[in-house]
Short mmCIF file of C-alpha atoms and ligand atoms in Angstrom, two decimals:
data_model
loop_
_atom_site.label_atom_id
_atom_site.label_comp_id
_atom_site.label_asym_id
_atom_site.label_seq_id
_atom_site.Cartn_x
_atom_site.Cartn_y
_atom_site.Cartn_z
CA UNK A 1 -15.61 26.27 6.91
CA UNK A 2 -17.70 23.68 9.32
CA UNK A 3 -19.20 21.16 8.37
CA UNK A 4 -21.93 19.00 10.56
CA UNK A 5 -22.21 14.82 9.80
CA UNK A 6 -25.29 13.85 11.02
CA UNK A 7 -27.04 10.58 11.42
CA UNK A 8 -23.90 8.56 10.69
CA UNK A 9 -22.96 5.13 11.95
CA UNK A 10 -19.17 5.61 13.22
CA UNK A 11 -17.17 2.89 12.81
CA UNK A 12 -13.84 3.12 13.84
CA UNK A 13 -11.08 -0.14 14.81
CA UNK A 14 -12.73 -0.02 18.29
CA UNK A 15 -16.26 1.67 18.16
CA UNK A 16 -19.05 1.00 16.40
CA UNK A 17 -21.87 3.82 17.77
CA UNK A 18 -24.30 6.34 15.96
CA UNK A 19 -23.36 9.88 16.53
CA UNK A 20 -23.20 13.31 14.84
CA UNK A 21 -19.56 14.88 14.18
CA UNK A 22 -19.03 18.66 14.11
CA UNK A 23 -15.94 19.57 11.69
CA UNK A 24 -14.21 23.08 11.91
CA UNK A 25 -10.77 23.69 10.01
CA UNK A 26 -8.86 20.58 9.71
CA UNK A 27 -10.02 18.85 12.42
CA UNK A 28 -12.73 16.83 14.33
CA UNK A 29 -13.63 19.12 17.03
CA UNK A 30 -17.12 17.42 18.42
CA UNK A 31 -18.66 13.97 17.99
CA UNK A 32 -22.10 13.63 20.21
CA UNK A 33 -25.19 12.55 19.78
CA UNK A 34 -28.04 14.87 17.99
CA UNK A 35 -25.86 17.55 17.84
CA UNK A 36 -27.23 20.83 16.87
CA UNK A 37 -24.45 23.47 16.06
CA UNK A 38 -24.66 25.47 13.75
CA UNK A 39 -22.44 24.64 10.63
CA UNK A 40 -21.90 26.00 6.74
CA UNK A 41 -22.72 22.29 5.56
CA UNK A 42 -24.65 19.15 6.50
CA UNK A 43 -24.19 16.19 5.76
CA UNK A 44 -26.74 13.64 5.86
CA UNK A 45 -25.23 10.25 6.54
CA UNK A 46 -28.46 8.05 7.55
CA UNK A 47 -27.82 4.57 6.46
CA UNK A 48 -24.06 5.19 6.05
CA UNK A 49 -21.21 3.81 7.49
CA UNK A 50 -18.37 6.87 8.38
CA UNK A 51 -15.28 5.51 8.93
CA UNK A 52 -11.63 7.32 8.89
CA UNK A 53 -10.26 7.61 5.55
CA UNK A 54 -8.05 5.22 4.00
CA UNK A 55 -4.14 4.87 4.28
CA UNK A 56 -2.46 2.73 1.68
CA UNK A 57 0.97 2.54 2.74
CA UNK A 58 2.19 1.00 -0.39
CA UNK A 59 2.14 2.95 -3.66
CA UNK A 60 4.31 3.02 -6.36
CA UNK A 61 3.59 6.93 -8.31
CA UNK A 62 5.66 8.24 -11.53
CA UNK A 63 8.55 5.94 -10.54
CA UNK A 64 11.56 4.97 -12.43
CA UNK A 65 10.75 1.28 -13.04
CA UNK A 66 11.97 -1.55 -15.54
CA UNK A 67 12.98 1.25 -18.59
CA UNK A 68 9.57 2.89 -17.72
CA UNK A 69 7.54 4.93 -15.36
CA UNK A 70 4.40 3.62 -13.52
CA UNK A 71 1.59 5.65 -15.59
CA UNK A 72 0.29 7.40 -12.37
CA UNK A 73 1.53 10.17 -11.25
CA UNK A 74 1.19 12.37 -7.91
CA UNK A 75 -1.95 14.18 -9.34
CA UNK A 76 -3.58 11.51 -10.96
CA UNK A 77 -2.54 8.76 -8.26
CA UNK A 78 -3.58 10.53 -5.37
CA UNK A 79 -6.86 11.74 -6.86
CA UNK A 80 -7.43 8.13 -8.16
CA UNK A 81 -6.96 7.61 -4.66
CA UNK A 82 -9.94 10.18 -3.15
CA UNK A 83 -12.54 8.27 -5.43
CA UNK A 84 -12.17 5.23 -3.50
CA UNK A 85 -11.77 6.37 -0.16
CA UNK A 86 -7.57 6.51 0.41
CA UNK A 87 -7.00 9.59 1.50
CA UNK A 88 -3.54 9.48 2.60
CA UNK A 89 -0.36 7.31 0.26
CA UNK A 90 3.09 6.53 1.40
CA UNK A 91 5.16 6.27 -1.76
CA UNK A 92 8.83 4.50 -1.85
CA UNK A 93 11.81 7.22 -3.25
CA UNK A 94 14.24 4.48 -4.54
CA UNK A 95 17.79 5.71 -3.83
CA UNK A 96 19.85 4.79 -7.13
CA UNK A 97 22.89 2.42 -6.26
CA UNK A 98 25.74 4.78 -5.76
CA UNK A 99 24.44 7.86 -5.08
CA UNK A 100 22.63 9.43 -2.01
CA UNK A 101 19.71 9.37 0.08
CA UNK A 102 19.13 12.85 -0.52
CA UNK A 103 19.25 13.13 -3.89
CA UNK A 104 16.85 10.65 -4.22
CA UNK A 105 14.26 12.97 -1.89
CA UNK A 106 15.42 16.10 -4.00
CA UNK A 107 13.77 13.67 -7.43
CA UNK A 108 10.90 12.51 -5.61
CA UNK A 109 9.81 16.16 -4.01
CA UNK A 110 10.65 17.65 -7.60
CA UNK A 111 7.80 14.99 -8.69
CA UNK A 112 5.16 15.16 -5.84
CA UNK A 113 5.70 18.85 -4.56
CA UNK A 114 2.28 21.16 -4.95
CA UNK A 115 0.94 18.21 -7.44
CA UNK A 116 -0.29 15.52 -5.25
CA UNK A 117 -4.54 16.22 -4.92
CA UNK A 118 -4.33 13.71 -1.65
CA UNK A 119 -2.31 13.74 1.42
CA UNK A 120 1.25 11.69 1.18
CA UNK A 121 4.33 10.64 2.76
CA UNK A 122 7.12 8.91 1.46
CA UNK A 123 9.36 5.80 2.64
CA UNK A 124 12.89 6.08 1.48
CA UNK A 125 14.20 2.86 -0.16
CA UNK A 126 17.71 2.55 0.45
CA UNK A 127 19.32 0.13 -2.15
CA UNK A 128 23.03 1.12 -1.45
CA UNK A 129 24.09 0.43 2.19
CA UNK A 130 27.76 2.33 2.94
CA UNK A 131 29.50 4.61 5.31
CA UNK A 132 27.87 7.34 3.43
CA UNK A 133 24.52 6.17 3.10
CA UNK A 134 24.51 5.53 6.80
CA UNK A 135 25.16 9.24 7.76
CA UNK A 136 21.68 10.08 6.24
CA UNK A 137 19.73 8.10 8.31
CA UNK A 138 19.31 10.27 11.04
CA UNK A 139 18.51 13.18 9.00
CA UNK A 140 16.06 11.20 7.23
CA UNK A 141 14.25 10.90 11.00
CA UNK A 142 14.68 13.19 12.66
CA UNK A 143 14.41 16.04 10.20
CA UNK A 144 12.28 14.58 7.26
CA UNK A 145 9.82 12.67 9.10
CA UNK A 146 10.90 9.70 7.03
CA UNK A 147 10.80 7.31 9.43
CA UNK A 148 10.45 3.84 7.28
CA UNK A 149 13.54 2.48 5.05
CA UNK A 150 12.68 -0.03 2.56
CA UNK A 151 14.79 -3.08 1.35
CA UNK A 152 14.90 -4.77 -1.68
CA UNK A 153 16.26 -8.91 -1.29
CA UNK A 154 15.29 -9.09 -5.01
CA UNK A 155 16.53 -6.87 -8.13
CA UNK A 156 19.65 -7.45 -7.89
CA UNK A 157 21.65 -5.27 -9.95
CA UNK A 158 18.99 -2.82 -9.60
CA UNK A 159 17.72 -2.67 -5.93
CA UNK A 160 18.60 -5.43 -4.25
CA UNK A 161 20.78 -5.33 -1.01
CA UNK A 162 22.80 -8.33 0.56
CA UNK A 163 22.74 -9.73 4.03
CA UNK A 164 25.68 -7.76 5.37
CA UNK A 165 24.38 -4.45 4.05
CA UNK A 166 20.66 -5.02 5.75
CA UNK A 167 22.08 -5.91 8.79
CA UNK A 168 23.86 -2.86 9.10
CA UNK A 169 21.25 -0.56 7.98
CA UNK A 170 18.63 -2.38 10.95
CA UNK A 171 21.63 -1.73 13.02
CA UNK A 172 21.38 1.98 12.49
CA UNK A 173 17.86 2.09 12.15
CA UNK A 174 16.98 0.52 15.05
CA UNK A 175 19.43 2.97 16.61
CA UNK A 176 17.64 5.98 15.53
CA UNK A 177 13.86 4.53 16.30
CA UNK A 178 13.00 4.05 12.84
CA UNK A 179 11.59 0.52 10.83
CA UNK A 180 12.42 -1.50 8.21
CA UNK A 181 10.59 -2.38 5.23
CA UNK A 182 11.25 -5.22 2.95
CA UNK A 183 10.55 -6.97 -0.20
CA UNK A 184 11.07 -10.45 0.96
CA UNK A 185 11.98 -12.68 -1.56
CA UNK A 186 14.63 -14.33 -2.80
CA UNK A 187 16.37 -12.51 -5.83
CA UNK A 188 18.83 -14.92 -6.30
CA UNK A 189 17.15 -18.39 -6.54
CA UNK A 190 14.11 -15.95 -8.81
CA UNK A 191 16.86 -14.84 -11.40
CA UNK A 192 18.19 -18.28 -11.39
CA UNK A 193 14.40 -19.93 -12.61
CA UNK A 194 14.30 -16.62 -14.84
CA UNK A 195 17.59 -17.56 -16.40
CA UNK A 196 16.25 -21.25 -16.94
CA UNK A 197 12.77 -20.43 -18.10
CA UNK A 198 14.56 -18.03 -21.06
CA UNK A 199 17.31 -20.51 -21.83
CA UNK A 200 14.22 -23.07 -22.34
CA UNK A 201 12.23 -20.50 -24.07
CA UNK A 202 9.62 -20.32 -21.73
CA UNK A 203 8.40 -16.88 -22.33
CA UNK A 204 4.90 -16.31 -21.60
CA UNK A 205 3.98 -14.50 -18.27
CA UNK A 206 3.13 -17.35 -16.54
CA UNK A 207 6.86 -18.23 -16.16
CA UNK A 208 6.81 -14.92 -14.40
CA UNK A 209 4.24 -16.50 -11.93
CA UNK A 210 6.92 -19.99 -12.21
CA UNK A 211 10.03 -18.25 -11.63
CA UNK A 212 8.79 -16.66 -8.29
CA UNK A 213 7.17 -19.90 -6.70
CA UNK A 214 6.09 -19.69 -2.49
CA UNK A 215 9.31 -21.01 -1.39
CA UNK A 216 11.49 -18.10 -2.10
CA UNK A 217 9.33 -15.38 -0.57
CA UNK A 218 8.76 -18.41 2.18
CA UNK A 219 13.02 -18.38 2.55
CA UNK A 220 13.65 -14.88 2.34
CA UNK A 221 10.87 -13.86 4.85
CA UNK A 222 12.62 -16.33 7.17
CA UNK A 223 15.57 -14.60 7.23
CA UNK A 224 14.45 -11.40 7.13
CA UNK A 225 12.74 -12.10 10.16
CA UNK A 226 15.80 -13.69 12.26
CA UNK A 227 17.87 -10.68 10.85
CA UNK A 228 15.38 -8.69 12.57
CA UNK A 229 15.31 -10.30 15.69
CA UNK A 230 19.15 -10.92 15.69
CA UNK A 231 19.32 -6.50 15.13
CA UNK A 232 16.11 -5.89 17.45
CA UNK A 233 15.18 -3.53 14.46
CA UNK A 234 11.31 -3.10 13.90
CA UNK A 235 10.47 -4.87 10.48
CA UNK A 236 7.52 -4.47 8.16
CA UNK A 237 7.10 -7.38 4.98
CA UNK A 238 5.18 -5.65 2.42
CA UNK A 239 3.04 -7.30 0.10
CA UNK A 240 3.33 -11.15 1.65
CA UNK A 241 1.23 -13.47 -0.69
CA UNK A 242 1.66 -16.94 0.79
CA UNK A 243 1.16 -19.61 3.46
CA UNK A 244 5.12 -20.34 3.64
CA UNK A 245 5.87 -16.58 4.20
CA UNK A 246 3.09 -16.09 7.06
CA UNK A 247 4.21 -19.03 8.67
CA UNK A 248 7.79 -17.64 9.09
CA UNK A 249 6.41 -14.85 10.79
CA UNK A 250 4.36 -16.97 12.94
CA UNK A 251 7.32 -18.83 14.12
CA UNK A 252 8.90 -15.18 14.58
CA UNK A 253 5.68 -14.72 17.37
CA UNK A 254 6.41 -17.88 18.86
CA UNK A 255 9.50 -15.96 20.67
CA UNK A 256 7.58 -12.74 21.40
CA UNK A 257 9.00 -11.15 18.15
CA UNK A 258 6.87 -8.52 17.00
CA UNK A 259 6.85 -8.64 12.82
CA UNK A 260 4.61 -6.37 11.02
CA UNK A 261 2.79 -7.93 8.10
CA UNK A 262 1.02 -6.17 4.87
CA UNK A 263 -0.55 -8.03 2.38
CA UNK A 264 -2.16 -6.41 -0.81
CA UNK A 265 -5.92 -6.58 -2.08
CA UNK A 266 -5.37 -8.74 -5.17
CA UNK A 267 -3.87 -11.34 -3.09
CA UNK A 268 -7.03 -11.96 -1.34
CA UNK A 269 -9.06 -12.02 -3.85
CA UNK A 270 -7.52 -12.73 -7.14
CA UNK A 271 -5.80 -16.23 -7.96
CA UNK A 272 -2.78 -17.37 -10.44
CA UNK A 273 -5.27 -19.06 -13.02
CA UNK A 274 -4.86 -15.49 -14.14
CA UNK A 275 -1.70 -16.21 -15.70
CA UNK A 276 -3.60 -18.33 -18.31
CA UNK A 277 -0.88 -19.32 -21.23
CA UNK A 278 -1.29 -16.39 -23.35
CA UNK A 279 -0.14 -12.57 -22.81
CA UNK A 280 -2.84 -11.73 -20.86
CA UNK A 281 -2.01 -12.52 -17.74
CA UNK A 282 0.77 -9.59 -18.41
CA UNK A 283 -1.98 -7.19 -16.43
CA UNK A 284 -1.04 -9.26 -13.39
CA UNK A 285 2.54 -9.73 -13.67
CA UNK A 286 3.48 -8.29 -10.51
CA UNK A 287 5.99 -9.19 -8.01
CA UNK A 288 5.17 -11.81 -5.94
CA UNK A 289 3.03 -13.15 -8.14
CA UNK A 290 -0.75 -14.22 -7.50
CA UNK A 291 -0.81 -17.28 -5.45
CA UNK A 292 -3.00 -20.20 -5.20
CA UNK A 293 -6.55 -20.16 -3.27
CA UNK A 294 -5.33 -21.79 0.08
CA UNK A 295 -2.62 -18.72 0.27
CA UNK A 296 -5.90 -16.90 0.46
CA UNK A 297 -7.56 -18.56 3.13
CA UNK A 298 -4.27 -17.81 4.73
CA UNK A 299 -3.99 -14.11 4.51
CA UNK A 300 -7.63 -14.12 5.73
CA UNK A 301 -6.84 -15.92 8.69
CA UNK A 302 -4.24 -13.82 8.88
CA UNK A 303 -6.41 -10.91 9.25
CA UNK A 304 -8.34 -12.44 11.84
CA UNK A 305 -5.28 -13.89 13.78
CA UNK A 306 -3.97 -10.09 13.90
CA UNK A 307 -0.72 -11.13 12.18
CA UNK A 308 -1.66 -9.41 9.16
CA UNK A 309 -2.10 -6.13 9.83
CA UNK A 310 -2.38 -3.57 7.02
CA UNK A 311 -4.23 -4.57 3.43
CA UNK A 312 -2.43 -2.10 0.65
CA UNK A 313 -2.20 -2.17 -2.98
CA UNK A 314 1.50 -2.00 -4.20
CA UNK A 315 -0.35 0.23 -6.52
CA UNK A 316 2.33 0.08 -9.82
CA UNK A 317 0.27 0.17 -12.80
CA UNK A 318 1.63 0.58 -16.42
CA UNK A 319 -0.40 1.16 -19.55
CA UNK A 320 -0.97 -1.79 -21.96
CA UNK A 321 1.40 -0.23 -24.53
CA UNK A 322 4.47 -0.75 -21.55
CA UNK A 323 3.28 -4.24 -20.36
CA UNK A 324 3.81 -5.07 -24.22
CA UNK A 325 7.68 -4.13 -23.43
CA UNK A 326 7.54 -7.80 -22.27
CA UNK A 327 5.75 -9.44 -24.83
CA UNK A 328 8.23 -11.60 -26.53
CA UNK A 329 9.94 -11.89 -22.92
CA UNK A 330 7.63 -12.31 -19.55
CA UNK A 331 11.55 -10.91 -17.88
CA UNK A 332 10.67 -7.11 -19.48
CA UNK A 333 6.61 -6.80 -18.62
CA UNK A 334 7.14 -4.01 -15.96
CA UNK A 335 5.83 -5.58 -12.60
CA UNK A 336 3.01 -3.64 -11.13
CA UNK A 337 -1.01 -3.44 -11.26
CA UNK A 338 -3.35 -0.89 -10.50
CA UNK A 339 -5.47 -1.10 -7.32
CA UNK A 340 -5.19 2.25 -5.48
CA UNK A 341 -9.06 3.23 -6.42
CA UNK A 342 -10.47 -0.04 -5.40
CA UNK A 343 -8.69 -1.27 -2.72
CA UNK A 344 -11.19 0.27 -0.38
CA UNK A 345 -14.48 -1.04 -1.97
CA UNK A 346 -13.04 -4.75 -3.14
CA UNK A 347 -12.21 -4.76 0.58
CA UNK A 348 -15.20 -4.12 1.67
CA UNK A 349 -17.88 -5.68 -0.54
CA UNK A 350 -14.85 -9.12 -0.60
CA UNK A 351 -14.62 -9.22 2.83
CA UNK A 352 -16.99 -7.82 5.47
CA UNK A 353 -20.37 -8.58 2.73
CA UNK A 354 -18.27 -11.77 2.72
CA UNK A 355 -18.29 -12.20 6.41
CA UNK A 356 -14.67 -12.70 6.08
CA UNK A 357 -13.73 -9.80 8.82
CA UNK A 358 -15.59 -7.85 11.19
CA UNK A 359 -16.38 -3.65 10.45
CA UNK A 360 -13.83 -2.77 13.09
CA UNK A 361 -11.46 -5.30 11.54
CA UNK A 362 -11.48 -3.14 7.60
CA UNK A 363 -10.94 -0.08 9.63
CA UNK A 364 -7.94 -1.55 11.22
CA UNK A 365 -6.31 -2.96 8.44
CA UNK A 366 -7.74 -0.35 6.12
CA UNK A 367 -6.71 2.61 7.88
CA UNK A 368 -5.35 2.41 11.54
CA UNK A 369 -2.80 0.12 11.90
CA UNK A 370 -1.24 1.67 9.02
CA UNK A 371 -1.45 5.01 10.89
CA UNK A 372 -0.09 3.54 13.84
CA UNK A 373 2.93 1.49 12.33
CA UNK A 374 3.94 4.28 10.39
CA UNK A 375 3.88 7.24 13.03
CA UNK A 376 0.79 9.43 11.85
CA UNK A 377 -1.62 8.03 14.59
CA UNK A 378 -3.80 9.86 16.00
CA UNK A 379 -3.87 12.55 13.29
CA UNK A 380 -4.35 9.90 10.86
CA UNK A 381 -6.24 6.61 11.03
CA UNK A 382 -9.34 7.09 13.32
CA UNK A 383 -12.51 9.16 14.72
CA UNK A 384 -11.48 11.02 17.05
CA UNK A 385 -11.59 14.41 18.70
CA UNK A 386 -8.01 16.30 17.20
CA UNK A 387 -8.01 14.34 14.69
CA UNK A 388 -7.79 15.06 10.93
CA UNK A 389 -10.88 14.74 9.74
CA UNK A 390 -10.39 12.50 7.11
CA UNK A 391 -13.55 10.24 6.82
CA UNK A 392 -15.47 8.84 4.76
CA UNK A 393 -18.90 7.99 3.85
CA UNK A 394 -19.82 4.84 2.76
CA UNK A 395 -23.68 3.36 1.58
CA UNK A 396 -23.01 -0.34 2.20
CA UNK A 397 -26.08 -1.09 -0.07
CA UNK A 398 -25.25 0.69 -3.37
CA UNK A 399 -23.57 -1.58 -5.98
CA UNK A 400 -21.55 -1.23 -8.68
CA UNK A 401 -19.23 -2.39 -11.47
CA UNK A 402 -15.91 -1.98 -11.49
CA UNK A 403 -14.08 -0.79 -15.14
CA UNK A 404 -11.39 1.09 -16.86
CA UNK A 405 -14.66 3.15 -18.49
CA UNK A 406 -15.14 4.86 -15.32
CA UNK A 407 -11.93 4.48 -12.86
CA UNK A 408 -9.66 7.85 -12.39
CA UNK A 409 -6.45 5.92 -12.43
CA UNK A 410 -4.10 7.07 -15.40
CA UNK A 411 -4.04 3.35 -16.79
CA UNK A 412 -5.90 1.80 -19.73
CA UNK A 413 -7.20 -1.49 -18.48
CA UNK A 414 -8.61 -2.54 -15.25
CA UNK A 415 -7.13 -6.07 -12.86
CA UNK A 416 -11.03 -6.00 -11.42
CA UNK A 417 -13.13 -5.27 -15.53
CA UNK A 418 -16.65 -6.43 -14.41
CA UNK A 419 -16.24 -7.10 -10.71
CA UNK A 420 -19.86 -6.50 -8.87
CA UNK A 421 -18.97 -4.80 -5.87
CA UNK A 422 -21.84 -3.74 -3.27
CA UNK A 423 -20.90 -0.87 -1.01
CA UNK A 424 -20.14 2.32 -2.60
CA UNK A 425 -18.34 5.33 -0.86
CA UNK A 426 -20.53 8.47 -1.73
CA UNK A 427 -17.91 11.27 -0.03
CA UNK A 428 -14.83 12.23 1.02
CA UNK A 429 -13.17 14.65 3.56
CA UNK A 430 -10.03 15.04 3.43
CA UNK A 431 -8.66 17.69 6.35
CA UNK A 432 -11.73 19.11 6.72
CA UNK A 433 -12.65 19.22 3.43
CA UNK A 434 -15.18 17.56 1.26
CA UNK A 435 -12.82 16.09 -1.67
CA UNK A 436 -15.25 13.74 -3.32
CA UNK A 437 -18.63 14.23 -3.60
CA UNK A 438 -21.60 12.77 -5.73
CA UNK A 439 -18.73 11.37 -8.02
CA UNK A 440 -16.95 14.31 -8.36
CA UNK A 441 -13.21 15.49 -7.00
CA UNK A 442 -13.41 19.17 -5.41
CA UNK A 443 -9.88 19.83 -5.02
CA UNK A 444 -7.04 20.84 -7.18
CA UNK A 445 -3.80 19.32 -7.60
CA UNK A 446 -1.92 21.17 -4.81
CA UNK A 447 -4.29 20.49 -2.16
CA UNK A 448 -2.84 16.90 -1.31
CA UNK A 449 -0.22 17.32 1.64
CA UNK A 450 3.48 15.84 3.01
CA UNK A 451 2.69 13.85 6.06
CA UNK A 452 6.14 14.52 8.05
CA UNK A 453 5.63 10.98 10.05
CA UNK A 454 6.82 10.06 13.91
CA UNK A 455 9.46 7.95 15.10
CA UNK A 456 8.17 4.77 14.99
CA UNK A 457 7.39 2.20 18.21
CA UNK A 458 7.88 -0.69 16.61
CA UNK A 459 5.07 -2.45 18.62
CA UNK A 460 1.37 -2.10 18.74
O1 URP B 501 5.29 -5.85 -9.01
C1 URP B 501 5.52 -4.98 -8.20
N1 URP B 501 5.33 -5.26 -6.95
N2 URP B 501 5.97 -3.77 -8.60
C2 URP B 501 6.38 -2.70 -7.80
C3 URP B 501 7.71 -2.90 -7.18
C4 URP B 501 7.63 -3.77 -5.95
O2 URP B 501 8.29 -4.80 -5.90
O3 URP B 501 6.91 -3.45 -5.02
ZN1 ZN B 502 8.04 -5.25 -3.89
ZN1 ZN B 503 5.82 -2.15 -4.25
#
């Protein structure tokens, strides 16, 4: 199959030109201008903006969470996924405490294997640092393509890991050219104010939003950050909210430390007047919690200051029926909204219609960076001859309105019901392949592939 784009504005994190691109296979095998090879398809992309598909490196799918599971699964998540533009996922395996790495990958493949409709990797979250957990890590690297661990410094009891047991894993990570991921916030001083906030029968889900205030992701990002630097491991803070937390990172720049941030759609766009005082705001009880609208000037200076570097979802989402596990107890509303369909769109039509960053600047945070960080760059995460060609197609006039009547995610409600969004991606190629087209997914459940990853440089 070959397939010929044609009158297309390319915009990648460092071009912005108009050329034709020649597909054959998998890959992007000619980009010129008025090309005129023969091909089975044509695409006409005048007026369009192509740009590499999307990589949302953090998604939660059919995982064990809270006494539930998050309500997407591989198939549904990752074709969810195609609709808006994400072509590739990186899902977290959770290792349960006292048992191994690799039984946790045996569970998650048993899950995604020939049922993910999108391409996917996986980080492995290890919540149980020992002797024997540390004998997997190589394997893990070298053999999986796993190159990313993540950390938990909240769930305790559940996920969380202590001080001593991350600094040993960066140790061994570091050791083995791999990078570490973390939740950075403070479990501790959070299940203290959840403890207080029950005892004082505070129940609603805005204590959720008051147990979790900026100064314990701002604490915990701190010393994540001189653990890092103490180990010389590569580190990665996933889904950083706030103004206190960024600025620990700066301060981490100040002596040449190089601290990879990720920050999540809804916290640029979406505030905590959400969590009004009634069980509503359960559809975004999510951990952190929305912040407050200066956190989002932040992040969006952030994006512009290049210390933010990837925009994901944290993609978690639960039907109402399991967010009403919580309702006589904010503690039990399973943590997690849905996102991975409009992360693309939201982030387009909120921030480059909103002059808030630059074309190149969505592809990069959108797309490359992730690619790079995580060791799938240049296959993934660009325009480029060799590449996968994973693009897609995007009319930045067309709008439309976001709802649960017409989104592919396996969740009843929607964190964006009536958002006006203008920019609307038309099609999707996905290796080669044209996945989404005039609204409709062309691939089975099957097609979606594991993206064995690189070791990682730990700079960019
Ligand atoms: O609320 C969230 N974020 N749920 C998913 C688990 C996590 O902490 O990323
Ligand atoms: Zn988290
Ligand atoms: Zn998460």
């Amino acid at each position: 199959m070959s397939i010929l784009i044609k009158n297309g504005r390319i915009i990648t994190a460092t071009d912005d030109y108009m050329a034709d691109i020649y597909i054959t296979g998998e890959t992007i095998q000619v980009i010129g201008q008025g090309l005129n090879i023969p091909a089975d398809r044509v695409i006409d992309a005048s007026g369009a903006l192509v740009m590499p598909g999307g990589i949302d490196p953090h998604v939660h799918l059919d995982m064990p969470f809270m006494g539930t599971y998050s309500s997407d699964n591989y198939e549904t998540g990752t074709r969810a996924a195609l609709f808006g533009g994400t072509t590739t996922v990186i899902d977290f395996i959770l290792q349960t405490q006292g048992k191994s790495l690799q039984s946790a990958l045996k569970e998650w493949k048993g899950r995604s294997d020939n049922n993910a409709v999108g391409d996917y990797s996986f980080h492995m979250a290890v919540t149980d640092f020992n002797e024997e957990t540390k004998k997997e890590i190589r394997h893990f690297i070298e053999v999986e393509g796993i190159t990313s661990f993540k950390t938990f410094m909240a769930y305790k009891g559940a996920l969380m890991i202590d001080d001593r047991q991350m600094v040993g894993l960066m140790q061994e990570v570091k050791k083995l050219g791999g990078l570490i991921n973390v939740h950075a916030t403070n479990g501790d001083m959070i299940d203290f104010l959840i403890a207080k906030h029950r005892s004082e029968g505070k129940l609603a889900p805005i204590y959720h939003y008051l147990s979790q205030p900026e100064v314990t992701e701002a604490e915990a990002s701190s010393r994540f950050v001189d653990m890092a630097e103490y180990t010389g491991c590569p580190g990665y803070i996933v889904h950083l909210t706030c103004e206190g937390a960024l600025n620990a990172v700066r301060n981490a720049t100040k002596r040449n430390q190089n601290i990879f941030v990720e920050t999540c759609i809804q916290y640029l766009i979406l505030d905590a007047s959400l969590y009004e005082d009634n069980f509503e705001g359960a559809k975004w009880v999510m951990s952190p919690p929305l912040r407050e609208k200066k956190d989002q000037a932040t992040l969006w200076a952030g994006i512009n200051q290049g210390l933010v570097k990837v925009v994901a979802t944290d993609h978690c989402p639960f039907n109402w029926e399991q967010k009403l596990m919580g309702r006589d107890d904010f503690s039990k509303i399973p943590n997690g909204h849905p996102a991975i369909e409009n992360r693309m769109e939201l982030l387009f039509s909120e921030g480059v219609n909103k002059d808030k960053i630059t074309l190149n600047r969505y592809v990069e945070v959108a797309s490359t960076n992730a690619a790079k960080i995580f060791g799938m760059f240049p296959k993934k995460g660009t325009i480029a001859i060799g590449s996968d060609a994973d693009i897609i197609i995007l009319d930045p006039n067309e709008t439309h309105t976001l709802s649960v009547k017409t989104h592919h995610m396996n969740v009843d409600y929607s964190g964006y019901e009536g958002w006006e969004v203008q920019g609307k991606i038309k099609t999707v190629l996905l290796r080669g392949k044209v996945v989404i087209d005039n609204n409709e997914c062309k691939v089975e459940k099957g097609y979606g592939q594991f993206v064995k990853r690189k070791k990682v440089a730990g700079k960019m």
